[in-house]
Coordinates of C-alpha atoms in Angstrom, one line a residue:
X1 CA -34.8 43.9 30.7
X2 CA -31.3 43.7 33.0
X3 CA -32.9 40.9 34.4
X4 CA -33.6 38.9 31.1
X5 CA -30.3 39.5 30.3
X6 CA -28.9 37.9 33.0
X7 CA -30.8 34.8 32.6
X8 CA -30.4 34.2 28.9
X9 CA -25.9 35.4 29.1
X10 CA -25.4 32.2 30.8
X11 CA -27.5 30.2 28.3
X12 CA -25.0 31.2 25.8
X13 CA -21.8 30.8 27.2
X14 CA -22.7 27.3 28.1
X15 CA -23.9 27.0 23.9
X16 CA -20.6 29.0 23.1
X17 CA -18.3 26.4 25.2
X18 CA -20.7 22.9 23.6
X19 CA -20.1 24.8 20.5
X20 CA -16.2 24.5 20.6
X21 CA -16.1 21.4 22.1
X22 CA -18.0 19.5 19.3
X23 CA -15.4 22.0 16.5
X24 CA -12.6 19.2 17.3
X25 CA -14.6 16.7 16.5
X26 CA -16.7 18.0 13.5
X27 CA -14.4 20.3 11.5
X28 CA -11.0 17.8 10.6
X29 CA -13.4 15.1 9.2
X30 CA -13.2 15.6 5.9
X31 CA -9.8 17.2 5.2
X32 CA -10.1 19.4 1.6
X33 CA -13.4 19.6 1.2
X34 CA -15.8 22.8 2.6
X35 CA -18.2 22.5 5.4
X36 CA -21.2 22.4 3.1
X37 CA -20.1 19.3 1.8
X38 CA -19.1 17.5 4.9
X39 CA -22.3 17.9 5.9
X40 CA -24.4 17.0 3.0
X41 CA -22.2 13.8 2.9
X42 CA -22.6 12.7 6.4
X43 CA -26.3 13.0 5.5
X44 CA -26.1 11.0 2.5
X45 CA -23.6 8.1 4.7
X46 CA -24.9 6.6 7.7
X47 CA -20.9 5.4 8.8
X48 CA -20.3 9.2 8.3
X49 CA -23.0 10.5 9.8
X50 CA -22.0 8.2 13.2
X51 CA -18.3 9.7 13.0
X52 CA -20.1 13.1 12.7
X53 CA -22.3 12.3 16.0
X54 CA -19.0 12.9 18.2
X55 CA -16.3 10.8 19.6
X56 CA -18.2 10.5 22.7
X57 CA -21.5 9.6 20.9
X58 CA -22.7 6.1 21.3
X59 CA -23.8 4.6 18.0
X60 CA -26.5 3.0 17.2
X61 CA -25.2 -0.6 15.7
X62 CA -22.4 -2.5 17.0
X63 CA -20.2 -1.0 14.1
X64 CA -18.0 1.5 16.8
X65 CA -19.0 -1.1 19.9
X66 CA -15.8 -2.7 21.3
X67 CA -17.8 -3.5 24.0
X68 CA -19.5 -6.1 22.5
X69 CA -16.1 -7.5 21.5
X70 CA -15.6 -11.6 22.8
X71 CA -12.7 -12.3 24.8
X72 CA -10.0 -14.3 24.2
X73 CA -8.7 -16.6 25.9
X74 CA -6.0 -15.0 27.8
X75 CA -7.9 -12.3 28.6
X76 CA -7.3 -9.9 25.8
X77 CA -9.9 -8.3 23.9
X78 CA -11.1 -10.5 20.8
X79 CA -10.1 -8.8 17.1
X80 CA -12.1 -9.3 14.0
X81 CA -9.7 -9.0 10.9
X82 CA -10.9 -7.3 7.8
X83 CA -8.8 -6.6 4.3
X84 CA -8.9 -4.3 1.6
X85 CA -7.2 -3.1 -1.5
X86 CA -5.5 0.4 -1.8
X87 CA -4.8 2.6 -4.6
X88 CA -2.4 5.8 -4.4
X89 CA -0.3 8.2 -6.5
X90 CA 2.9 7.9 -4.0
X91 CA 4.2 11.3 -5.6
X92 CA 3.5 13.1 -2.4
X93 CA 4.1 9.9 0.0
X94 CA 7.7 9.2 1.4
X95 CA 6.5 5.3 0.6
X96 CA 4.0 2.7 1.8
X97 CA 6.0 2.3 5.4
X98 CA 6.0 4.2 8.6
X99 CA 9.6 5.2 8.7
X100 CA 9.6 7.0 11.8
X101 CA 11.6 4.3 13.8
X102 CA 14.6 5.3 11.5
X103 CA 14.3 8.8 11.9
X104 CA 12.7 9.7 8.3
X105 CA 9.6 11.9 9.1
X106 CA 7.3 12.5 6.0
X107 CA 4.0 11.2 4.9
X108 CA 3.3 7.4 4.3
X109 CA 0.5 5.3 3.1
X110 CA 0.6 3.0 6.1
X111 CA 0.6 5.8 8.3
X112 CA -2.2 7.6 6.6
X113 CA -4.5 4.7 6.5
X114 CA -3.6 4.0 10.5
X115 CA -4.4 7.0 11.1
X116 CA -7.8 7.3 9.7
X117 CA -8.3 4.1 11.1
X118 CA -7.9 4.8 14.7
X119 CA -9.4 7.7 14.4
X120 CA -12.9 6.1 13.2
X121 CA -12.6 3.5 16.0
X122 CA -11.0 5.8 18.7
X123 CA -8.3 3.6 19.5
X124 CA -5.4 2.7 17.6
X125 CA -5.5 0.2 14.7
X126 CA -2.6 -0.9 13.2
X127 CA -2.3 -1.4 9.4
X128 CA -0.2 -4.2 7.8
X129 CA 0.6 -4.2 4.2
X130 CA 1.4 -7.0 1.6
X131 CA 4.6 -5.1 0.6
X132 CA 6.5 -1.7 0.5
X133 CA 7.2 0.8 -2.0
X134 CA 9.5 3.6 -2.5
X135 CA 8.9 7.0 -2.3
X136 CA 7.2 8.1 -5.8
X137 CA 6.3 4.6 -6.3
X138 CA 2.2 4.0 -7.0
X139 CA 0.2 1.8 -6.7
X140 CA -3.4 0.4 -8.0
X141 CA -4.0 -3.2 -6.2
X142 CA -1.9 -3.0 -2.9
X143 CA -3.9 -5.0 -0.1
X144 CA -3.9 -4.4 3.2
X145 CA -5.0 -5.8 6.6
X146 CA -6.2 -4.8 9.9
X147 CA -7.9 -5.8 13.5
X148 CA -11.2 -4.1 14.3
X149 CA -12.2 -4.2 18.1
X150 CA -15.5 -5.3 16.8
X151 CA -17.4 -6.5 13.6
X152 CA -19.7 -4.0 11.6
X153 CA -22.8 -5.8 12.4
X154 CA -24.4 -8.0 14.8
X155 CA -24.2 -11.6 14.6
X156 CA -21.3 -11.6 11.9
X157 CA -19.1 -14.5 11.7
X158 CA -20.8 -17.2 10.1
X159 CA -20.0 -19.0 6.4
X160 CA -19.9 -16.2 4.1
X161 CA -20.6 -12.4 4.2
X162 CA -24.1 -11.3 4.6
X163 CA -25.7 -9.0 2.8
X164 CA -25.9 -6.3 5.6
X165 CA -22.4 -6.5 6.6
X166 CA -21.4 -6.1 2.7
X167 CA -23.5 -3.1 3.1
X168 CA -21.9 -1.8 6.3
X169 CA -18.5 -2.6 4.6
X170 CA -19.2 -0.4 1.7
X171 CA -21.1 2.4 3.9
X172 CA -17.4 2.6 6.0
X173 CA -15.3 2.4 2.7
X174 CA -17.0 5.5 1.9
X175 CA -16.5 7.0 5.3
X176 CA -13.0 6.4 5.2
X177 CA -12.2 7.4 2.0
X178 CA -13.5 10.9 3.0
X179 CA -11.4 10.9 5.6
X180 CA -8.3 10.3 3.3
X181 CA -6.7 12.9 0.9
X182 CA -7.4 12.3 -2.5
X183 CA -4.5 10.6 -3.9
X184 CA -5.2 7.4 -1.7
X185 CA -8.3 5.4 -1.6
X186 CA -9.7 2.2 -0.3
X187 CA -11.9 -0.4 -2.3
X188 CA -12.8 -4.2 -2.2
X189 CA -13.1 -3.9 1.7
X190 CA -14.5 -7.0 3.1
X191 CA -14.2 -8.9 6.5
X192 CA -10.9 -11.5 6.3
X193 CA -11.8 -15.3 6.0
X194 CA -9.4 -17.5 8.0
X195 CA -5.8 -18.8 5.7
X196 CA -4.7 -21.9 4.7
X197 CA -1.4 -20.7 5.7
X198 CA -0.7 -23.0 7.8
X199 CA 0.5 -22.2 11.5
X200 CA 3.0 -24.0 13.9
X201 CA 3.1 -27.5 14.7
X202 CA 1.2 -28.1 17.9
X203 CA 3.5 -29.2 21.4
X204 CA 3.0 -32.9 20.3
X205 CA 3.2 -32.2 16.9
X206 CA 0.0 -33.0 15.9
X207 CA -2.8 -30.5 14.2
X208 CA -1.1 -27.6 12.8
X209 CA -2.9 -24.2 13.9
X210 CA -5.1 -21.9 11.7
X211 CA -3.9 -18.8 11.4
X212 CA -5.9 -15.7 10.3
X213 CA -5.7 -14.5 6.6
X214 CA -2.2 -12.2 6.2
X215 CA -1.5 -10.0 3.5
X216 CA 1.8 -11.0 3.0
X217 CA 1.8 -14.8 3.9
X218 CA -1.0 -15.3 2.0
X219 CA 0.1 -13.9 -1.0
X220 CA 0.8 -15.8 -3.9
X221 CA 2.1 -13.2 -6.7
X222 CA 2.8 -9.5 -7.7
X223 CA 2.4 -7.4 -10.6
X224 CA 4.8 -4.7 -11.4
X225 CA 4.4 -2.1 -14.2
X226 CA 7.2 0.5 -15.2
X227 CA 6.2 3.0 -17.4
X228 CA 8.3 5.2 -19.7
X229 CA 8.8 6.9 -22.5
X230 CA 11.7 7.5 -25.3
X231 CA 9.9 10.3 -27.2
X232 CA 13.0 12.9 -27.7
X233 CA 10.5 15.3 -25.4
X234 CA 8.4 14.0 -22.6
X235 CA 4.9 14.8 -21.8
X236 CA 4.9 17.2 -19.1
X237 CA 1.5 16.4 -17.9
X238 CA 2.8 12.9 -17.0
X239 CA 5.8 13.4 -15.3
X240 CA 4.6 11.8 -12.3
X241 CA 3.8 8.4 -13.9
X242 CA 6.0 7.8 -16.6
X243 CA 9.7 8.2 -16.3
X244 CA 11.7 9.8 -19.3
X245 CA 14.6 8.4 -20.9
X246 CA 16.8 10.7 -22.9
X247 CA 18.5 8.5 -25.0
X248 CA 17.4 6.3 -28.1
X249 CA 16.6 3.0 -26.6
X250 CA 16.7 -0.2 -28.9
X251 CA 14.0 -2.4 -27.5
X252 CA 14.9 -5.5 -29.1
X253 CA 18.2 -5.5 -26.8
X254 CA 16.0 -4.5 -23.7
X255 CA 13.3 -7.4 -24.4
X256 CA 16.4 -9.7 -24.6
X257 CA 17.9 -8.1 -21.1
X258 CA 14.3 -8.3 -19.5
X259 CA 14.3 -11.7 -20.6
X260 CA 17.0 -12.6 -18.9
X261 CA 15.5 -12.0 -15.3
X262 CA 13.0 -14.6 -15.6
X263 CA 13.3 -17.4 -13.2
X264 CA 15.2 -17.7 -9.8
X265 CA 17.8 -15.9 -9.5
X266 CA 20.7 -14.4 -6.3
X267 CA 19.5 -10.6 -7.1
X268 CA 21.9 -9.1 -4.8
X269 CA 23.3 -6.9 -7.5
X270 CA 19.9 -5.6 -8.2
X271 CA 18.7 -4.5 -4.4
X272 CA 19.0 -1.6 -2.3
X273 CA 20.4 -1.6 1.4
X274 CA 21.4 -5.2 1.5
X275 CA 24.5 -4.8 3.0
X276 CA 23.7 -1.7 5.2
X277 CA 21.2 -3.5 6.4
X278 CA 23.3 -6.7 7.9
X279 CA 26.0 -4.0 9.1
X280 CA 22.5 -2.7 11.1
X281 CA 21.5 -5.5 12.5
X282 CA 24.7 -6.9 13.4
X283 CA 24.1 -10.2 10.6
X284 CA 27.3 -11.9 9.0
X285 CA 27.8 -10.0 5.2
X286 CA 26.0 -12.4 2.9
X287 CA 23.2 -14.2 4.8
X288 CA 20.6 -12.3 4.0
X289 CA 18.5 -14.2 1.5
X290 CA 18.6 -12.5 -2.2
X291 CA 17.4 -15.1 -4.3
X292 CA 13.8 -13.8 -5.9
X293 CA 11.7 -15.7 -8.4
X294 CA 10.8 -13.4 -11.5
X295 CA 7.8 -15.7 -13.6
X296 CA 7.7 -13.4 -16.5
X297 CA 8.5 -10.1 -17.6
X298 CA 6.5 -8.4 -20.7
X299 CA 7.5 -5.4 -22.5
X300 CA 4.9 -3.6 -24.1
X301 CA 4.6 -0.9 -26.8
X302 CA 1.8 1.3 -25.5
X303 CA 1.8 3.8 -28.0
X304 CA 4.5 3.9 -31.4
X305 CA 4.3 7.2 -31.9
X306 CA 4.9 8.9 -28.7
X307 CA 7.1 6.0 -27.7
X308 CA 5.7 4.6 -24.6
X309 CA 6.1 1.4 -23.4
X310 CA 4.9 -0.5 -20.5
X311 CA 7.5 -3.2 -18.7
X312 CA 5.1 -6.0 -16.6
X313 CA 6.9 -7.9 -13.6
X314 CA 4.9 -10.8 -12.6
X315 CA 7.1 -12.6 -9.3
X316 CA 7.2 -14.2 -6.0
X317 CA 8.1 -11.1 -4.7
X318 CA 10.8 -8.4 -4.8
X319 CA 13.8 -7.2 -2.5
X320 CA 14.2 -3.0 -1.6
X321 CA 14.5 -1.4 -4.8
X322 CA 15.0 -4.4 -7.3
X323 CA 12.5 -3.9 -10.4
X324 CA 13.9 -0.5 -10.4
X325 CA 17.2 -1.7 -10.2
X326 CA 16.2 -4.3 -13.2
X327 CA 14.6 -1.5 -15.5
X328 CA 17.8 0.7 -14.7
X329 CA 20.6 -2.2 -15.5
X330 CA 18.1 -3.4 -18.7
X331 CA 17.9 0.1 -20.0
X332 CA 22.2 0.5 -19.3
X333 CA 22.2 -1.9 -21.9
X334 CA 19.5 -0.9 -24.2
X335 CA 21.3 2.5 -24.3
X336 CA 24.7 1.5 -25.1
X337 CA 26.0 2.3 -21.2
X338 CA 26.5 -1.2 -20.6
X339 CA 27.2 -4.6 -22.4
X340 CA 24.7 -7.4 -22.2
X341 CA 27.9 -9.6 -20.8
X342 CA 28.3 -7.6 -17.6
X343 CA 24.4 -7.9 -17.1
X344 CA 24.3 -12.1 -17.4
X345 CA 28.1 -11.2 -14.8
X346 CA 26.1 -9.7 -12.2
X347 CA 23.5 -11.7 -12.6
X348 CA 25.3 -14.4 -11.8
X349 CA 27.0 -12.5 -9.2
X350 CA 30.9 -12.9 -10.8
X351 CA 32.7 -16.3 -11.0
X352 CA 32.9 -16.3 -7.4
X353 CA 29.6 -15.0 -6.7
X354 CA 30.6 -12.6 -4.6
X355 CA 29.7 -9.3 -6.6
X356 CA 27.1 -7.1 -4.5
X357 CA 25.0 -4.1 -5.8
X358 CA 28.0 -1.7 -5.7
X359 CA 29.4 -3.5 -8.4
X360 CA 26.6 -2.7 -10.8
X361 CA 27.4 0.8 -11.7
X362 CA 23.7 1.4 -13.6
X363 CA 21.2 3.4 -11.6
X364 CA 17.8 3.1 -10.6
X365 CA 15.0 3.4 -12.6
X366 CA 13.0 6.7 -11.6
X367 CA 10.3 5.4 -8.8
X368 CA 7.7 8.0 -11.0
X369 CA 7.4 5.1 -13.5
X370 CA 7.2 2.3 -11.2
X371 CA 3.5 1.1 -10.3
X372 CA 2.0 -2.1 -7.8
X373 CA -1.0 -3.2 -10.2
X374 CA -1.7 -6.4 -8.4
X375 CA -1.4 -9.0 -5.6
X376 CA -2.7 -11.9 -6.2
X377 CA -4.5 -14.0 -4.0
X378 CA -6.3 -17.0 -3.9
X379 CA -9.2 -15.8 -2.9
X380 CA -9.1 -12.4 -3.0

């Protein structure tokens, strides 16, 4: 019997120490959910069930293969681009951008997603959105971009998507989302055709270069919605996606402010950190671009009788802060805080155009109302 023992102890040290060892990998999958289900989902999810297999597993298909990645030309190891759309409540996210180069620590979208990311691949994959928002701020059709070290299937590349990548697509979509918390998701992932941005003139200045599809320069257009409500008492339940405002509010004056965004205008007076931001990088005050083209704005009455109302951006694009700088000054107005005159004077910036967001005394919007529904593409 002494001597059975001694033969089967070592047996389970060397399971106890596997055992552990696989733990790291296994357990942090699927953050918020029990071990029951982690399981029953990698069963159910081939992408999840290679993620499951260990970091030092070798899969099967040439999903996780960076080996099988082309090289370029000077040497480096060839990318394959892919895009996707991204949804989130920002309540709990300090904003779609990594901030930590600044000093701000806290949770971000960007560096959620990169996270998850690297993770899957085991090296690290860096995310590029097609804009930022604030802290609080949500969104339902942000897109994003990012390199793979290698396509999801074999043989990928050609015209079109085939059916077996669209496949492997949604099977990691699925993965990754698991992987995520569950106030930010991914959807409409797909592999990134090449733009029609055009690239820099050649050495002779001949054929301009092609230049991979980019969520921001390839963008066309954004939708904005702000949400609120002037019922005298808000509903508690949606405190975190539409903002309060305490006073009466005659919408036939803020229709008529909103109106007057429309069009391109020097927004200076209606964006955050413009000026901190030259003193920063040691720019001349004033150079910094501020003019923004606004192509409508739509104010909608969502419900009569609780008072909601939905205010639709559609633009070119928007500086730090500036819808919610636009709801806030509009609102001023709508309220009584403000005359419509000194919204058309900073606006306009004074008579000598030299008025700057410290000279528009409204405040924000709250960034609980404020929501990313779309960016438009032409192909996407």
């Amino acid at each position: 019997l002494a001597r059975m023992i001694k033969q089967i102890l070592p047996l389970f040290a060397l399971a106890s120490v596997f055992a552990i060892s696989q733990a790291e990998n296994f357990l942090p999958i699927f953050p918020g959910r029990p071990l029951a289900s982690r399981t029953a989902f990698a069963a159910s999810d081939p992408a999840a069930a290679l993620h499951l297999r260990g970091r030092g597993a070798k899969p099967s298909h040439a999903a996780l293969s960076p080996e099988t990645s082309d090289a370029d030309d000077d040497g480096g190891t060839r990318k394959y681009r892919y895009r996707s759309r991204v949804a989130y409540d920002g309540t709990n996210f300090s904003g779609f951008q990594i901030q930590s180069s600044q000093g701000v620590a806290g949770r971000t979208v960007q560096g959620a997603l990169a996270a998850v990311l690297s993770r899957r691949f085991c090296g690290e994959v860096t995310v590029v959105g097609s804009g930022r928002t604030d802290t609080g701020v949500h969104a339902r059709g942000q897109a994003v971009h990012f390199d793979l070290p290698a396509r999801l299937t074999e043989g990928g590349g050609g015209d079109g998507v085939s059916d077996t990548e669209q496949e492997e697509c949604r099977a990691l979509e699925r993965c990754l989302n698991a992987m995520l918390n569950y106030d930010l998701n991914l959807y409409g992932l797909e592999p990134a055709p090449p733009s029609d941005v055009p690239g820099h003139d050649g050495v002779d200045g001949s054929a301009r270069a092609e230049r991979p599809w980019h969520a921001i320069a390839c963008s066309r257009a954004k939708l904005y919605s702000y949400r609120l409500t002037a019922h005298p008492v808000a509903d508690p339940l949606r405190r975190y996606t539409r903002a309060h405002v305490h006073r009466p509010v005659d919408t036939e004056v803020l229709r008529r402010c909103l109106g007057r965004f429309v069009g391109a205008h020097d927004f200076r007076c209606f964006a955050g950190a413009v000026e901190q931001n030259e003193r920063r990088r040691g720019m001349a005050a004033g150079t910094t671009d501020t003019t923004r083209t606004v192509f409508r704005v739509d104010l909608l009455e969502e419900d009569a009788g609780r008072g909601d109302y939905r205010i639709d951006f559609y633009l070119k694009g928007a500086l730090y802060r500036m819808v919610r700088n636009m709801v806030g000054t509009a609102l001023a107005v709508a309220t009584g805080d403000m005359s419509e005159d000194e919204l058309l004077r900073l606006l306009r910036r004074g008579e000598d155009g030299a008025l700057t967001r410290a000279d528009n005394l409204a405040k924000p919007a709250p960034p609980e109302g404020l929501t990313m529904e779309w960016v438009y593409y032409d192909d996407y």
